[in-house]
Coordinates of C-alpha atoms in Angstrom, one line a residue:
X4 CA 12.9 50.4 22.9
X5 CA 13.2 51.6 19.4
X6 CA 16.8 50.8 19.1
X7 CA 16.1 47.3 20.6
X8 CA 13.4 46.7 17.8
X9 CA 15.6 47.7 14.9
X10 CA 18.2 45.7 15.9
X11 CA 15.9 42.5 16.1
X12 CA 14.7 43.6 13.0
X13 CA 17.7 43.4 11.2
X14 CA 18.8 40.5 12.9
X15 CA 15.8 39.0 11.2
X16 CA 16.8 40.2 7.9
X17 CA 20.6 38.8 8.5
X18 CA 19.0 35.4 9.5
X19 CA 16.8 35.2 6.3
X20 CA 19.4 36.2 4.1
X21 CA 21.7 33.6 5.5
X22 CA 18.7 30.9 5.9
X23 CA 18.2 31.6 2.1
X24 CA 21.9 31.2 1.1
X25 CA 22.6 28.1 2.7
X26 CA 19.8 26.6 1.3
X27 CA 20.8 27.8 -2.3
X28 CA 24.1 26.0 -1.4
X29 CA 22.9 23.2 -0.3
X30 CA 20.3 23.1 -3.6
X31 CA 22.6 24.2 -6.3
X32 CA 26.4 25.5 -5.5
X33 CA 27.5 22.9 -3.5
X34 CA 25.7 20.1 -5.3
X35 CA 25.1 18.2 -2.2
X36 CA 21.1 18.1 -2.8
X37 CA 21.2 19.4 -6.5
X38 CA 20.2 16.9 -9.4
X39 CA 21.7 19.4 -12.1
X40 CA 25.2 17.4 -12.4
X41 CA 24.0 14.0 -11.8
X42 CA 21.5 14.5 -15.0
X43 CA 24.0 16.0 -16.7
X44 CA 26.5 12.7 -16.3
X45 CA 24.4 9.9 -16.5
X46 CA 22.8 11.2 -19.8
X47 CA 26.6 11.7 -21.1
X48 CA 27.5 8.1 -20.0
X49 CA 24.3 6.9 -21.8
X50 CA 25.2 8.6 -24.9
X51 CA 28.2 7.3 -24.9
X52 CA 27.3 3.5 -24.2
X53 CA 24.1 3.5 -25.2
X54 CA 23.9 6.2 -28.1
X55 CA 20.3 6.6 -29.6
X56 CA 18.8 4.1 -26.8
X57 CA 18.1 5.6 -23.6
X58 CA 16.6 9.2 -22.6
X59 CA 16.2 11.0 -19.5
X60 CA 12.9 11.4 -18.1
X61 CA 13.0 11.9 -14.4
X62 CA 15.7 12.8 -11.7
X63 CA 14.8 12.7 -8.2
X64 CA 17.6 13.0 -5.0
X65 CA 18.1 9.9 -3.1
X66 CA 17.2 11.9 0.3
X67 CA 17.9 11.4 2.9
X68 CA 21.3 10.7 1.5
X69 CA 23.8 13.6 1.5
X70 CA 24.4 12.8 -2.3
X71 CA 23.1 11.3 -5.5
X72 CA 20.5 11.2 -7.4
X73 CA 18.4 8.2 -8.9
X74 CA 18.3 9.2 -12.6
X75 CA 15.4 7.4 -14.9
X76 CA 15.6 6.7 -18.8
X77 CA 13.4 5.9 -21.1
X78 CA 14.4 2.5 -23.2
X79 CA 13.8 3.6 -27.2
X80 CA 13.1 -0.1 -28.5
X81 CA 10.8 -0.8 -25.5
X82 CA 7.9 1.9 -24.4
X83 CA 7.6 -0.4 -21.1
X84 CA 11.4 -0.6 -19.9
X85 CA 12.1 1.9 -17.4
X86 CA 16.1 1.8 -16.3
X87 CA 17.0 3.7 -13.0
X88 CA 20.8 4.5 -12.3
X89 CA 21.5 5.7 -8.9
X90 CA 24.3 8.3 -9.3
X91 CA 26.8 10.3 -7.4
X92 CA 28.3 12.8 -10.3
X93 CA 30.9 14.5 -7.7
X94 CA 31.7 11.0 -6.4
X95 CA 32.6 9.8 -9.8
X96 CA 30.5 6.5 -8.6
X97 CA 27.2 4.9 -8.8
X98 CA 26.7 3.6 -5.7
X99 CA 30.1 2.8 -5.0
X100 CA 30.8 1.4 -7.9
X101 CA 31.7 2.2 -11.3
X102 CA 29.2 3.7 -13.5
X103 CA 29.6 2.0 -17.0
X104 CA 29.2 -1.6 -15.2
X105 CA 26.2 -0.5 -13.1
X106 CA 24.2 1.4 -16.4
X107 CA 24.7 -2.3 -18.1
X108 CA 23.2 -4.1 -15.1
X109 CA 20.7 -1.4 -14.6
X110 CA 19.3 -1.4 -18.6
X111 CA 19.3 -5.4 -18.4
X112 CA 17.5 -5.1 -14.6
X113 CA 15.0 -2.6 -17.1
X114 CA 14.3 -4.7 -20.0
X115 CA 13.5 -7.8 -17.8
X116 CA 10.8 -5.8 -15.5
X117 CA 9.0 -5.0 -19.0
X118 CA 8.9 -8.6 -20.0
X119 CA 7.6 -9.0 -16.2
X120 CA 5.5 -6.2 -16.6
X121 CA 3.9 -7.4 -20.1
X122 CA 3.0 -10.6 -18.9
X123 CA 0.9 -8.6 -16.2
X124 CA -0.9 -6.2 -18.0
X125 CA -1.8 -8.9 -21.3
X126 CA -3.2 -11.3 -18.6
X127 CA -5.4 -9.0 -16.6
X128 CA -6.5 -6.9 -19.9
X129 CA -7.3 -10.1 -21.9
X130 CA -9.6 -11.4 -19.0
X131 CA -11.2 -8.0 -18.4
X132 CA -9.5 -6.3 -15.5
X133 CA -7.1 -4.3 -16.5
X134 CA -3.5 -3.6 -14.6
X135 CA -4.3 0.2 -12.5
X136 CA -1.0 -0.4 -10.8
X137 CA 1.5 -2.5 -9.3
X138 CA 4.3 -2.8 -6.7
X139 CA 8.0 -2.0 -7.9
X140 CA 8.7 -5.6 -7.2
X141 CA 5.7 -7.1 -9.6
X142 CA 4.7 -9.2 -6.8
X143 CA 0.9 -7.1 -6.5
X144 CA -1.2 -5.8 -9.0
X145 CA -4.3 -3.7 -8.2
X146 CA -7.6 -3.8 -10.7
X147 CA -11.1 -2.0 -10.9
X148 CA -13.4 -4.1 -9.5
X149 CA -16.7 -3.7 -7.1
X150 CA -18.1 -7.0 -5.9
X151 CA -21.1 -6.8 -4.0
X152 CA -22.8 -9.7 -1.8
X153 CA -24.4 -11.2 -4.7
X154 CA -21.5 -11.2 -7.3
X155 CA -18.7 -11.2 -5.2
X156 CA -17.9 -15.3 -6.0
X157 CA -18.2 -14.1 -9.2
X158 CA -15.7 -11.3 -8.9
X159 CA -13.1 -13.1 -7.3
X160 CA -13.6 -16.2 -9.2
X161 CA -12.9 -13.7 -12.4
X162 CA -10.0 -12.0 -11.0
X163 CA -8.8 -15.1 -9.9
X164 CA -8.6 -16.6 -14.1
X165 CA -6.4 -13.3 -14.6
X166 CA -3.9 -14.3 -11.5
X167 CA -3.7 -17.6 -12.8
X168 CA -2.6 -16.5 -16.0
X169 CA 0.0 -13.9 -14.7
X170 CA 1.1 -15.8 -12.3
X171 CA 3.5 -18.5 -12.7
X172 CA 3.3 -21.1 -10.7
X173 CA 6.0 -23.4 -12.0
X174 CA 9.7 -22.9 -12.7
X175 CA 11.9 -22.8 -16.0
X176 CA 11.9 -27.1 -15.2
X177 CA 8.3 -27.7 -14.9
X178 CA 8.1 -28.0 -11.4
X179 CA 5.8 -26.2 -8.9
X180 CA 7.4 -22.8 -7.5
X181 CA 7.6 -22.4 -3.6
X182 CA 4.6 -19.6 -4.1
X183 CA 1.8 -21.1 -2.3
X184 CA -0.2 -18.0 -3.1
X185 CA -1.2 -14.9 -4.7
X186 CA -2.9 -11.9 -4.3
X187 CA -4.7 -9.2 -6.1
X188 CA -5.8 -5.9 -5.1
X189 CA -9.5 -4.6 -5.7
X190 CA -10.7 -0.8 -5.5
X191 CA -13.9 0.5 -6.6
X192 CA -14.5 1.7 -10.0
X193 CA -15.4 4.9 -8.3
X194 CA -11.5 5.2 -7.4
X195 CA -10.3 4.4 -10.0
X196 CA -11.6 6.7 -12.5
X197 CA -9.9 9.8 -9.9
X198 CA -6.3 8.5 -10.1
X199 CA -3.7 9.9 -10.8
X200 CA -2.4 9.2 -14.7
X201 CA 1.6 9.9 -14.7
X202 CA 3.2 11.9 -17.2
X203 CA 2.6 10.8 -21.2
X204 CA 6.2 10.5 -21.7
X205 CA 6.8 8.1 -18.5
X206 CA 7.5 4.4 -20.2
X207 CA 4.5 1.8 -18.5
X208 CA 6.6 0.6 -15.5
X209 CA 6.9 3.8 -14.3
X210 CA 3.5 5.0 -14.6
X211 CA 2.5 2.1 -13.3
X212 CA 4.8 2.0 -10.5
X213 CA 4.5 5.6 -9.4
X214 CA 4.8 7.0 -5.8
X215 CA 1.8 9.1 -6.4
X216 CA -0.6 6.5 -7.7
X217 CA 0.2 3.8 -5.0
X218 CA -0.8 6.6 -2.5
X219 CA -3.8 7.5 -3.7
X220 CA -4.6 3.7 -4.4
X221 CA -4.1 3.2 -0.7
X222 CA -6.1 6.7 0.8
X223 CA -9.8 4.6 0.3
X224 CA -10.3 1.0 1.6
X225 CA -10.1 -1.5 -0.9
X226 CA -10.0 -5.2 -0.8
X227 CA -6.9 -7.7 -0.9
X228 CA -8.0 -11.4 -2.8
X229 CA -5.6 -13.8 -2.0
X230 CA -5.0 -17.5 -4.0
X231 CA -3.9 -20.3 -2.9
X232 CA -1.4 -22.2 -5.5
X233 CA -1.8 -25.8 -5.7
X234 CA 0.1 -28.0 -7.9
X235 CA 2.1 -25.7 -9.3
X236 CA -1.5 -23.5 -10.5
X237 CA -4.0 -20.9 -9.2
X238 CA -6.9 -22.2 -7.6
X239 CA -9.0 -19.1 -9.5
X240 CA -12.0 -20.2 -6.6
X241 CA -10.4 -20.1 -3.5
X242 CA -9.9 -16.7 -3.2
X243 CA -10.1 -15.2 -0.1
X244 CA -10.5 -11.5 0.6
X245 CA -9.8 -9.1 3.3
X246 CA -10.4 -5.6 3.7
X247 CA -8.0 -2.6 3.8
X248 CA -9.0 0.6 5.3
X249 CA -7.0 4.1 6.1
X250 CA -7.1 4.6 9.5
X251 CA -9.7 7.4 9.4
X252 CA -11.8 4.8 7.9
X253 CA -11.7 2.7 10.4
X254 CA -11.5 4.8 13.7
X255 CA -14.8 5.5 12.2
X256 CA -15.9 1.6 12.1
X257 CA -14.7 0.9 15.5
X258 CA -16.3 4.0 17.0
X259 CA -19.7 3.4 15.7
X260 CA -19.2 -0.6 16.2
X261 CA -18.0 0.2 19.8
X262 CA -20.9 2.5 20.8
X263 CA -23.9 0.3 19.9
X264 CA -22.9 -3.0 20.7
X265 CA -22.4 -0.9 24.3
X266 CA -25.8 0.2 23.9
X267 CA -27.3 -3.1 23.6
X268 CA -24.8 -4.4 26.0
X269 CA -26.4 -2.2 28.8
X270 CA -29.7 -3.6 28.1
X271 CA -28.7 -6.7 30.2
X272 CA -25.3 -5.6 32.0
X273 CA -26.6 -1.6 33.0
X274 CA -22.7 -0.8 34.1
X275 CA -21.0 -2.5 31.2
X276 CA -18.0 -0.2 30.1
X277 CA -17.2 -1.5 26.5
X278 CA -13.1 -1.6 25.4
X279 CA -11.3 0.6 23.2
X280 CA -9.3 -2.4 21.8
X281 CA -10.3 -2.9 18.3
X282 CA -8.9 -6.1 17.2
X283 CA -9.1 -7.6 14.1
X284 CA -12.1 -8.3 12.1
X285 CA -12.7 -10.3 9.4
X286 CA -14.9 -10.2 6.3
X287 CA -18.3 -13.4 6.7
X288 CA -16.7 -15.9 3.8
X289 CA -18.4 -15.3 0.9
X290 CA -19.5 -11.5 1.5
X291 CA -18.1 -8.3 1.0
X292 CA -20.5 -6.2 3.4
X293 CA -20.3 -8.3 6.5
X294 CA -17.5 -8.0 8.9
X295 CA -16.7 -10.7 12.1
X296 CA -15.0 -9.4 15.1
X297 CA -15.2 -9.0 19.3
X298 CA -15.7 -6.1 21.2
X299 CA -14.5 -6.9 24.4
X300 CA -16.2 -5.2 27.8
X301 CA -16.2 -5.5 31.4
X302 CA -19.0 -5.4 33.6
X303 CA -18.4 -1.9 35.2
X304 CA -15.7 0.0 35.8
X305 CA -12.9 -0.9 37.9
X306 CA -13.0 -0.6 41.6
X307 CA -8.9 0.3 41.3
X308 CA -9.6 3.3 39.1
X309 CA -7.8 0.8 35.9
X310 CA -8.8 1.1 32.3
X311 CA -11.6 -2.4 31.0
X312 CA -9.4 -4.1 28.9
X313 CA -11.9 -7.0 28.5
X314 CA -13.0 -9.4 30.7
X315 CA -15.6 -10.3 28.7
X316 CA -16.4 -10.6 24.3
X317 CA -19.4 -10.2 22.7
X318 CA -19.2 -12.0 19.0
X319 CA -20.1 -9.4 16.6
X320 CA -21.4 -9.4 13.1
X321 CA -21.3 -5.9 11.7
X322 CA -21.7 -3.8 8.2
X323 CA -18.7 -2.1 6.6
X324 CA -19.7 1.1 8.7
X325 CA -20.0 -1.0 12.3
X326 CA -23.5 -1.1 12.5
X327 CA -24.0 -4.3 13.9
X328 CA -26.1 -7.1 11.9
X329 CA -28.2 -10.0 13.6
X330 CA -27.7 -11.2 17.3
X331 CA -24.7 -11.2 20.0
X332 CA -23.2 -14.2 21.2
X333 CA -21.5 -13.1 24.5
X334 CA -18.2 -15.3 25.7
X335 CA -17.6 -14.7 29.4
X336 CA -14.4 -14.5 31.0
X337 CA -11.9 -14.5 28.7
X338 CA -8.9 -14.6 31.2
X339 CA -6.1 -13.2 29.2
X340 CA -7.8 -11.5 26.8
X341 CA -8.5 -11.0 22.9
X342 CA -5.5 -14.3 22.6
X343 CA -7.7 -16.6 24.4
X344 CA -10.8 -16.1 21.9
X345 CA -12.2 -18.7 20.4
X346 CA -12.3 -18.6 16.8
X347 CA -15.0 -16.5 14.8

């Protein structure tokens, strides 16, 4: 027994020591996960072609690729331009291709983001929502903004005037885009006084861009405005929002929504047995606290021992929190389902 347990023992010992030198390979020696000589090049090649212009300020590994690294720089002329370089130092390639060539495309990709990227955050601060964030591609851009049912037209027509003046809606000729819309992104104040900041040195596109901050952005429901473009413009008063919630958020909406519409469903049918299906649901036009949706039921349960997937709706009207609002409108026999619905 004693010999048995040493022996495992230092098995365990072997298999650490190897665990931890194959990792250190794979990290450092080998350079097959290891940033080190990818930094190393890419700030030589910008030296070299860009001397007194561009400055490392953040390497990550381009996992789960066996090699390379994405390699930012800072723009000296430009405190907005961020200019990525994907790199493979031991390749002696970016990408497959050669690394002077692709640092030229990359700083010219860079420069023209910032001129994007200005154009966003002058419209939205000069109309008083400022830019918390956008998508890499520039296409979404969240604000700070916490409409309620008596200002949301307000809100929206507000954040709408800052699309319209971000967004361009006509080409380099004059004539309309194919964009036939645009949205914005709303969280609460509340939010976004907890987010996330980025480091100091970090030009604007990368802060504003970040990995981190998108995630947080996206861990608390928030609302999504979207504009319709007309003629070649933002229709600031069309907006149309919806609401975005983490699943947590709402499990707990369709749990509460799904146990008391059952409850009042049994007042009249004593063996209805209410569906787990969800579905989608829809914010009342011109609200921000009232939500539209079904929750589909059957009478009882099933004499075959099969789950209710709905053989009957019951038209809800519910707060953010599924506590349902006003009456029921119940739609009997729906055949197929939540497809054959009328709309809300």
């Amino acid at each position: 027994m004693g010999g048995s347990g040493a022996r495992s023992h230092r098995g365990r010992r072997v298999g650490a020591r190897l665990g931890a030198l194959t990792l250190a390979l794979l990290v450092g020696g080998c350079g097959v996960l290891g940033t080190g000589g990818d930094r190393r090049h890419a700030a030589e090649l910008a030296d070299r072609r860009y001397p007194g212009v561009l400055d490392v300020v953040a390497v990550r590994t381009l996992f789960p690729q066996a090699a390379g690294s994405e390699v930012s720089f800072a723009v000296a002329d430009d405190p907005d331009a961020v200019v990525r370089l994907r790199i493979d130092a031991h390749a002696g390639s970016c990408e497959g291709k050669d690394c002077a060539g692709a640092l030229d495309r990359a700083v010219e990709e860079g420069r023209a983001q910032a001129v994007a990227l200005r154009r966003i955050t002058s419209s939205f601060a000069a109309c008083g929502y400022p830019a918390l964030a956008v998508d890499p591609g520039l296409g979404r851009v969240w604000v700070a903004a916490s409409p309620t049912g008596s200002t949301v037209t307000r809100v929206l027509a507000e954040a709408g005037a800052c699309v319209r003046a971000w967004a361009p809606g006509r080409d380099e000729n004059g004539g309309a885009t194919a964009v036939t819309s645009v949205s914005v992104h709303l969280v609460s104040p509340a939010v976004a006084a907890r987010l996330p900041a980025g480091h100091p040195s970090w030009p604007t596109m990368m802060r504003l861009t970040d990995g981190k901050l998108l995630t947080a952005l996206s861990k608390r429901p928030y609302y999504t405005v979207t504009y319709p473009v007309r003629d070649g413009e933002v229709d600031p008063d069309s907006g149309t929002a919806v609401i975005t919630r983490p699943y947590a958020y709402e499990k707990a909406f369709g749990d509460t929504v799904q146990r008391e519409v059952g409850d009042r469903l049994r007042r009249t049918y004593p063996r209805a047995e209410v569906s787990t299906y969800l579905g989608i649901w829809q914010l009342e036009p011109g609200t921000v606290d009232r939500l539209r949706g079904y929750v589909l039921f059957c009478d009882g349960p099933r004499a075959d021992g099969r789950l209710c997937m709905g053989d009957h709706a019951v038209a809800v009207t519910a707060d953010p929190e599924g506590h349902p609002v006003g009456g029921f409108r119940v739609i009997r026999d729906i055949e197929s389902g939540p497809l054959r619905l009328p709309p809300l």
